[in-house]
Amino acid sequence: MDATDMGQDLKSILVDEAELDQRLTEMAAEIDRDYVGREILLVGVLRGAIMVMADLSRKIHTPLKMDWMAVSSYGSGTKSSGVVRILKDLDNDVHGKHVLIVEDIIDSGLTLSWLRKNLESRGAASVQIATMLRKPEAAKVEVDVAYVGFEIPNEFVVGYGLDYAENYRHLPFVGTLAPHVYGG
Ligand code: XMP
Ligand code: MG
């Protein structure tokens, strides 16, 4: 899928393909520097993180394994409440592992803050976070994120794994939608 397929539904491109690729290369290099001599367990948060997981992992040289979790934040509509339910748990024990959580976007930060505590409580040797995007709201919650791709404005975004009503996940860039898409 590309911008042409979006027609009038695309408002703007916030982060294009080349920018994503360039930043992921830099993040992978930082990760390689930080994890020398350790094996990483990349934990992708389904489903939004699939693109970041696929592209970031292929740029990392450090030995790693991958696992996946799916979580849902209870709460009304688009606001996350911080009360998290595990929809799909990890397939492997994280005890003694160096866990690096891979996320598409951090908004309130509540989901990740919960997830980090959860994985730490299972005895992970370390738990760090890598996210492609971060919204300004995240600054309000104390969640230390080691690797951030891009700081973006407080707007709803789609593409590169992120959806609106399950659409647009396969856009290769991060963009915003025209108001009419939301019925506005
Ligand atoms: P927190 O707990 O950090 O939740 O508020 C982050 C989760 O919220 C979703 N989210 C978005 N999804 N476009 C999306 O498609 C957005 O602009 C957006 N902002 C937040 C997403 O599921 C993320 O994991
Ligand atoms: Mg979503």
PDB file of N, CA and C and ligand atoms in Angstrom, residues 45-49 71 73 78-82 84 103-114 131 133 135 137-138 141 143 152-159 161-167 169 174-176 182, ligand 1:
ATOM      1  N   VAL A  45       5.024  -6.343  20.966  1.00  0.00           N
ATOM      2  CA  VAL A  45       3.659  -6.196  21.464  1.00  0.00           C
ATOM      3  C   VAL A  45       2.714  -6.183  20.264  1.00  0.00           C
ATOM      4  N   LEU A  46       1.918  -7.237  20.170  1.00  0.00           N
ATOM      5  CA  LEU A  46       0.983  -7.390  19.047  1.00  0.00           C
ATOM      6  C   LEU A  46      -0.155  -6.386  19.157  1.00  0.00           C
ATOM      7  N   ARG A  47      -0.735  -5.894  18.027  1.00  0.00           N
ATOM      8  CA  ARG A  47      -0.252  -6.258  16.722  1.00  0.00           C
ATOM      9  C   ARG A  47       0.567  -5.133  16.076  1.00  0.00           C
ATOM     10  N   GLY A  48       0.478  -3.955  16.691  1.00  0.00           N
ATOM     11  CA  GLY A  48       1.088  -2.786  16.065  1.00  0.00           C
ATOM     12  C   GLY A  48       2.584  -2.876  15.848  1.00  0.00           C
ATOM     13  N   ALA A  49       3.282  -3.678  16.663  1.00  0.00           N
ATOM     14  CA  ALA A  49       4.741  -3.677  16.612  1.00  0.00           C
ATOM     15  C   ALA A  49       5.340  -4.598  15.554  1.00  0.00           C
ATOM     16  N   VAL A  71      -1.708  -7.540  24.507  1.00  0.00           N
ATOM     17  CA  VAL A  71      -2.362  -7.014  25.703  1.00  0.00           C
ATOM     18  C   VAL A  71      -3.475  -6.065  25.294  1.00  0.00           C
ATOM     19  N   SER A  73      -5.724  -2.744  26.944  1.00  0.00           N
ATOM     20  CA  SER A  73      -5.978  -1.847  28.058  1.00  0.00           C
ATOM     21  C   SER A  73      -7.481  -1.693  28.213  1.00  0.00           C
ATOM     22  N   THR A  78     -10.576   5.102  22.960  1.00  0.00           N
ATOM     23  CA  THR A  78      -9.189   5.266  22.560  1.00  0.00           C
ATOM     24  C   THR A  78      -8.259   5.609  23.721  1.00  0.00           C
ATOM     25  N   LYS A  79      -8.811   5.857  24.906  1.00  0.00           N
ATOM     26  CA  LYS A  79      -7.970   6.193  26.055  1.00  0.00           C
ATOM     27  C   LYS A  79      -7.616   4.927  26.821  1.00  0.00           C
ATOM     28  N   SER A  80      -6.346   4.751  27.102  1.00  0.00           N
ATOM     29  CA  SER A  80      -5.974   3.569  27.861  1.00  0.00           C
ATOM     30  C   SER A  80      -6.049   3.902  29.357  1.00  0.00           C
ATOM     31  N   SER A  81      -6.423   2.886  30.124  1.00  0.00           N
ATOM     32  CA  SER A  81      -6.727   3.115  31.541  1.00  0.00           C
ATOM     33  C   SER A  81      -5.586   2.727  32.462  1.00  0.00           C
ATOM     34  N   GLY A  82      -4.651   1.943  31.921  1.00  0.00           N
ATOM     35  CA  GLY A  82      -3.565   1.463  32.758  1.00  0.00           C
ATOM     36  C   GLY A  82      -3.869   0.106  33.365  1.00  0.00           C
ATOM     37  N   VAL A  84      -4.417  -3.478  32.552  1.00  0.00           N
ATOM     38  CA  VAL A  84      -4.067  -4.229  31.358  1.00  0.00           C
ATOM     39  C   VAL A  84      -4.445  -5.699  31.506  1.00  0.00           C
ATOM     40  N   GLU A 103       7.824  -1.755  20.802  1.00  0.00           N
ATOM     41  CA  GLU A 103       6.501  -1.156  20.655  1.00  0.00           C
ATOM     42  C   GLU A 103       6.432  -0.270  19.414  1.00  0.00           C
ATOM     43  N   ASP A 104       5.214  -0.104  18.919  1.00  0.00           N
ATOM     44  CA  ASP A 104       4.996   0.819  17.816  1.00  0.00           C
ATOM     45  C   ASP A 104       4.917   2.252  18.318  1.00  0.00           C
ATOM     46  N   ILE A 105       4.116   2.447  19.381  1.00  0.00           N
ATOM     47  CA  ILE A 105       3.848   3.811  19.824  1.00  0.00           C
ATOM     48  C   ILE A 105       3.566   3.842  21.324  1.00  0.00           C
ATOM     49  N   ILE A 106       4.058   4.871  21.974  1.00  0.00           N
ATOM     50  CA  ILE A 106       3.719   5.102  23.377  1.00  0.00           C
ATOM     51  C   ILE A 106       2.892   6.367  23.444  1.00  0.00           C
ATOM     52  N   ASP A 107       1.717   6.227  24.008  1.00  0.00           N
ATOM     53  CA  ASP A 107       0.815   7.374  24.120  1.00  0.00           C
ATOM     54  C   ASP A 107       0.803   7.820  25.576  1.00  0.00           C
ATOM     55  N   SER A 108      -0.066   7.238  26.398  1.00  0.00           N
ATOM     56  CA  SER A 108      -0.059   7.603  27.821  1.00  0.00           C
ATOM     57  C   SER A 108       1.109   6.938  28.540  1.00  0.00           C
ATOM     58  N   GLY A 109       1.607   5.827  28.001  1.00  0.00           N
ATOM     59  CA  GLY A 109       2.687   5.096  28.638  1.00  0.00           C
ATOM     60  C   GLY A 109       2.205   4.103  29.686  1.00  0.00           C
ATOM     61  N   LEU A 110       0.913   4.085  29.917  1.00  0.00           N
ATOM     62  CA  LEU A 110       0.361   3.230  30.973  1.00  0.00           C
ATOM     63  C   LEU A 110       0.527   1.743  30.649  1.00  0.00           C
ATOM     64  N   THR A 111       0.295   1.409  29.385  1.00  0.00           N
ATOM     65  CA  THR A 111       0.412   0.005  28.983  1.00  0.00           C
ATOM     66  C   THR A 111       1.833  -0.509  29.215  1.00  0.00           C
ATOM     67  N   LEU A 112       2.801   0.278  28.771  1.00  0.00           N
ATOM     68  CA  LEU A 112       4.200  -0.148  28.885  1.00  0.00           C
ATOM     69  C   LEU A 112       4.693  -0.166  30.310  1.00  0.00           C
ATOM     70  N   SER A 113       4.236   0.791  31.092  1.00  0.00           N
ATOM     71  CA  SER A 113       4.632   0.846  32.473  1.00  0.00           C
ATOM     72  C   SER A 113       4.170  -0.429  33.200  1.00  0.00           C
ATOM     73  N   TRP A 114       2.958  -0.865  32.861  1.00  0.00           N
ATOM     74  CA  TRP A 114       2.422  -2.106  33.428  1.00  0.00           C
ATOM     75  C   TRP A 114       3.217  -3.317  32.920  1.00  0.00           C
ATOM     76  N   THR A 131      10.736   1.927  21.247  1.00  0.00           N
ATOM     77  CA  THR A 131       9.489   2.281  20.557  1.00  0.00           C
ATOM     78  C   THR A 131       9.795   3.124  19.331  1.00  0.00           C
ATOM     79  N   LEU A 133       7.609   5.259  17.916  1.00  0.00           N
ATOM     80  CA  LEU A 133       7.001   6.586  18.064  1.00  0.00           C
ATOM     81  C   LEU A 133       6.653   6.861  19.524  1.00  0.00           C
ATOM     82  N   LYS A 135       4.350   9.852  21.801  1.00  0.00           N
ATOM     83  CA  LYS A 135       3.519  11.070  21.859  1.00  0.00           C
ATOM     84  C   LYS A 135       3.835  11.848  23.136  1.00  0.00           C
ATOM     85  N   GLU A 137       2.106  12.986  25.573  1.00  0.00           N
ATOM     86  CA  GLU A 137       1.450  12.532  26.799  1.00  0.00           C
ATOM     87  C   GLU A 137       2.354  11.641  27.644  1.00  0.00           C
ATOM     88  N   ALA A 138       3.197  10.875  26.945  1.00  0.00           N
ATOM     89  CA  ALA A 138       4.040   9.880  27.606  1.00  0.00           C
ATOM     90  C   ALA A 138       4.942  10.516  28.651  1.00  0.00           C
ATOM     91  N   VAL A 141       3.995  10.174  32.448  1.00  0.00           N
ATOM     92  CA  VAL A 141       4.155   8.940  33.213  1.00  0.00           C
ATOM     93  C   VAL A 141       5.640   8.605  33.308  1.00  0.00           C
ATOM     94  N   VAL A 143       7.981   6.434  32.750  1.00  0.00           N
ATOM     95  CA  VAL A 143       8.414   5.190  32.136  1.00  0.00           C
ATOM     96  C   VAL A 143       9.663   5.488  31.313  1.00  0.00           C
ATOM     97  N   ILE A 152       6.429  12.425  18.197  1.00  0.00           N
ATOM     98  CA  ILE A 152       5.434  12.967  17.270  1.00  0.00           C
ATOM     99  C   ILE A 152       4.387  13.787  18.030  1.00  0.00           C
ATOM    100  N   PRO A 153       3.690  14.677  17.335  1.00  0.00           N
ATOM    101  CA  PRO A 153       2.648  15.457  18.007  1.00  0.00           C
ATOM    102  C   PRO A 153       1.476  14.581  18.430  1.00  0.00           C
ATOM    103  N   ASN A 154       0.636  15.145  19.266  1.00  0.00           N
ATOM    104  CA  ASN A 154      -0.494  14.390  19.810  1.00  0.00           C
ATOM    105  C   ASN A 154      -1.631  14.265  18.810  1.00  0.00           C
ATOM    106  N   GLU A 155      -1.382  13.504  17.758  1.00  0.00           N
ATOM    107  CA  GLU A 155      -2.377  13.281  16.720  1.00  0.00           C
ATOM    108  C   GLU A 155      -2.484  11.790  16.479  1.00  0.00           C
ATOM    109  N   PHE A 156      -3.656  11.335  16.083  1.00  0.00           N
ATOM    110  CA  PHE A 156      -3.806   9.921  15.788  1.00  0.00           C
ATOM    111  C   PHE A 156      -3.080   9.592  14.487  1.00  0.00           C
ATOM    112  N   VAL A 157      -2.252   8.565  14.526  1.00  0.00           N
ATOM    113  CA  VAL A 157      -1.477   8.208  13.336  1.00  0.00           C
ATOM    114  C   VAL A 157      -1.750   6.768  12.912  1.00  0.00           C
ATOM    115  N   VAL A 158      -1.525   6.523  11.632  1.00  0.00           N
ATOM    116  CA  VAL A 158      -1.692   5.172  11.093  1.00  0.00           C
ATOM    117  C   VAL A 158      -0.479   4.804  10.245  1.00  0.00           C
ATOM    118  N   GLY A 159      -0.387   3.529   9.926  1.00  0.00           N
ATOM    119  CA  GLY A 159       0.662   3.043   9.042  1.00  0.00           C
ATOM    120  C   GLY A 159       1.811   2.426   9.804  1.00  0.00           C
ATOM    121  N   GLY A 161       2.267  -0.535  10.743  1.00  0.00           N
ATOM    122  CA  GLY A 161       1.764  -1.394  11.815  1.00  0.00           C
ATOM    123  C   GLY A 161       0.566  -0.820  12.542  1.00  0.00           C
ATOM    124  N   LEU A 162       0.446   0.495  12.528  1.00  0.00           N
ATOM    125  CA  LEU A 162      -0.647   1.135  13.267  1.00  0.00           C
ATOM    126  C   LEU A 162      -1.921   1.210  12.426  1.00  0.00           C
ATOM    127  N   ASP A 163      -3.043   1.007  13.085  1.00  0.00           N
ATOM    128  CA  ASP A 163      -4.303   0.905  12.345  1.00  0.00           C
ATOM    129  C   ASP A 163      -5.325   1.947  12.751  1.00  0.00           C
ATOM    130  N   TYR A 164      -6.282   2.140  11.869  1.00  0.00           N
ATOM    131  CA  TYR A 164      -7.545   2.748  12.263  1.00  0.00           C
ATOM    132  C   TYR A 164      -8.618   1.742  11.873  1.00  0.00           C
ATOM    133  N   ALA A 165      -9.323   1.194  12.852  1.00  0.00           N
ATOM    134  CA  ALA A 165     -10.309   0.135  12.611  1.00  0.00           C
ATOM    135  C   ALA A 165      -9.699  -0.999  11.777  1.00  0.00           C
ATOM    136  N   GLU A 166      -8.469  -1.360  12.137  1.00  0.00           N
ATOM    137  CA  GLU A 166      -7.718  -2.463  11.490  1.00  0.00           C
ATOM    138  C   GLU A 166      -7.237  -2.155  10.074  1.00  0.00           C
ATOM    139  N   ASN A 167      -7.516  -0.938   9.583  1.00  0.00           N
ATOM    140  CA  ASN A 167      -7.019  -0.572   8.254  1.00  0.00           C
ATOM    141  C   ASN A 167      -5.660   0.120   8.335  1.00  0.00           C
ATOM    142  N   ARG A 169      -2.576  -0.754   8.281  1.00  0.00           N
ATOM    143  CA  ARG A 169      -1.375  -1.285   8.938  1.00  0.00           C
ATOM    144  C   ARG A 169      -0.242  -1.485   7.943  1.00  0.00           C
ATOM    145  N   VAL A 174       4.380   6.498   8.238  1.00  0.00           N
ATOM    146  CA  VAL A 174       3.464   6.901   9.306  1.00  0.00           C
ATOM    147  C   VAL A 174       2.762   8.178   8.871  1.00  0.00           C
ATOM    148  N   GLY A 175       1.449   8.156   8.876  1.00  0.00           N
ATOM    149  CA  GLY A 175       0.711   9.323   8.415  1.00  0.00           C
ATOM    150  C   GLY A 175      -0.524   9.613   9.248  1.00  0.00           C
ATOM    151  N   THR A 176      -1.155  10.735   8.918  1.00  0.00           N
ATOM    152  CA  THR A 176      -2.408  11.085   9.581  1.00  0.00           C
ATOM    153  C   THR A 176      -3.547  11.020   8.562  1.00  0.00           C
ATOM    154  N   TYR A 182     -12.867   9.699   9.714  1.00  0.00           N
ATOM    155  CA  TYR A 182     -13.460   9.499  11.043  1.00  0.00           C
ATOM    156  C   TYR A 182     -14.940   9.899  11.058  1.00  0.00           C
TER     157      TYR A 182
HETATM  158  P1  XMP B   1      -0.752   3.825  26.090  1.00  0.00           P
HETATM  159  O1  XMP B   1      -1.004   2.963  27.279  1.00  0.00           O
HETATM  160  O2  XMP B   1       0.677   4.255  25.957  1.00  0.00           O
HETATM  161  O3  XMP B   1      -1.168   2.940  24.872  1.00  0.00           O
HETATM  162  O4  XMP B   1      -1.695   4.993  26.037  1.00  0.00           O
HETATM  163  C1  XMP B   1      -0.461   2.875  23.689  1.00  0.00           C
HETATM  164  C2  XMP B   1      -1.306   2.107  22.721  1.00  0.00           C
HETATM  165  O5  XMP B   1      -2.353   2.958  22.238  1.00  0.00           O
HETATM  166  C3  XMP B   1      -2.568   2.765  20.871  1.00  0.00           C
HETATM  167  N1  XMP B   1      -2.350   4.076  20.201  1.00  0.00           N
HETATM  168  C4  XMP B   1      -2.471   4.304  18.886  1.00  0.00           C
HETATM  169  N2  XMP B   1      -2.783   3.482  17.868  1.00  0.00           N
HETATM  170  N3  XMP B   1      -2.564   5.298  16.352  1.00  0.00           N
HETATM  171  C5  XMP B   1      -2.840   3.992  16.603  1.00  0.00           C
HETATM  172  O6  XMP B   1      -3.124   3.254  15.660  1.00  0.00           O
HETATM  173  C6  XMP B   1      -2.259   6.185  17.321  1.00  0.00           C
HETATM  174  O7  XMP B   1      -2.034   7.363  17.041  1.00  0.00           O
HETATM  175  C7  XMP B   1      -2.208   5.646  18.665  1.00  0.00           C
HETATM  176  N4  XMP B   1      -1.934   6.228  19.860  1.00  0.00           N
HETATM  177  C8  XMP B   1      -2.026   5.228  20.780  1.00  0.00           C
HETATM  178  C9  XMP B   1      -1.580   1.726  20.440  1.00  0.00           C
HETATM  179  O8  XMP B   1      -2.243   0.480  20.409  1.00  0.00           O
HETATM  180  C10 XMP B   1      -0.515   1.686  21.509  1.00  0.00           C
HETATM  181  O9  XMP B   1       0.069   0.422  21.686  1.00  0.00           O
END
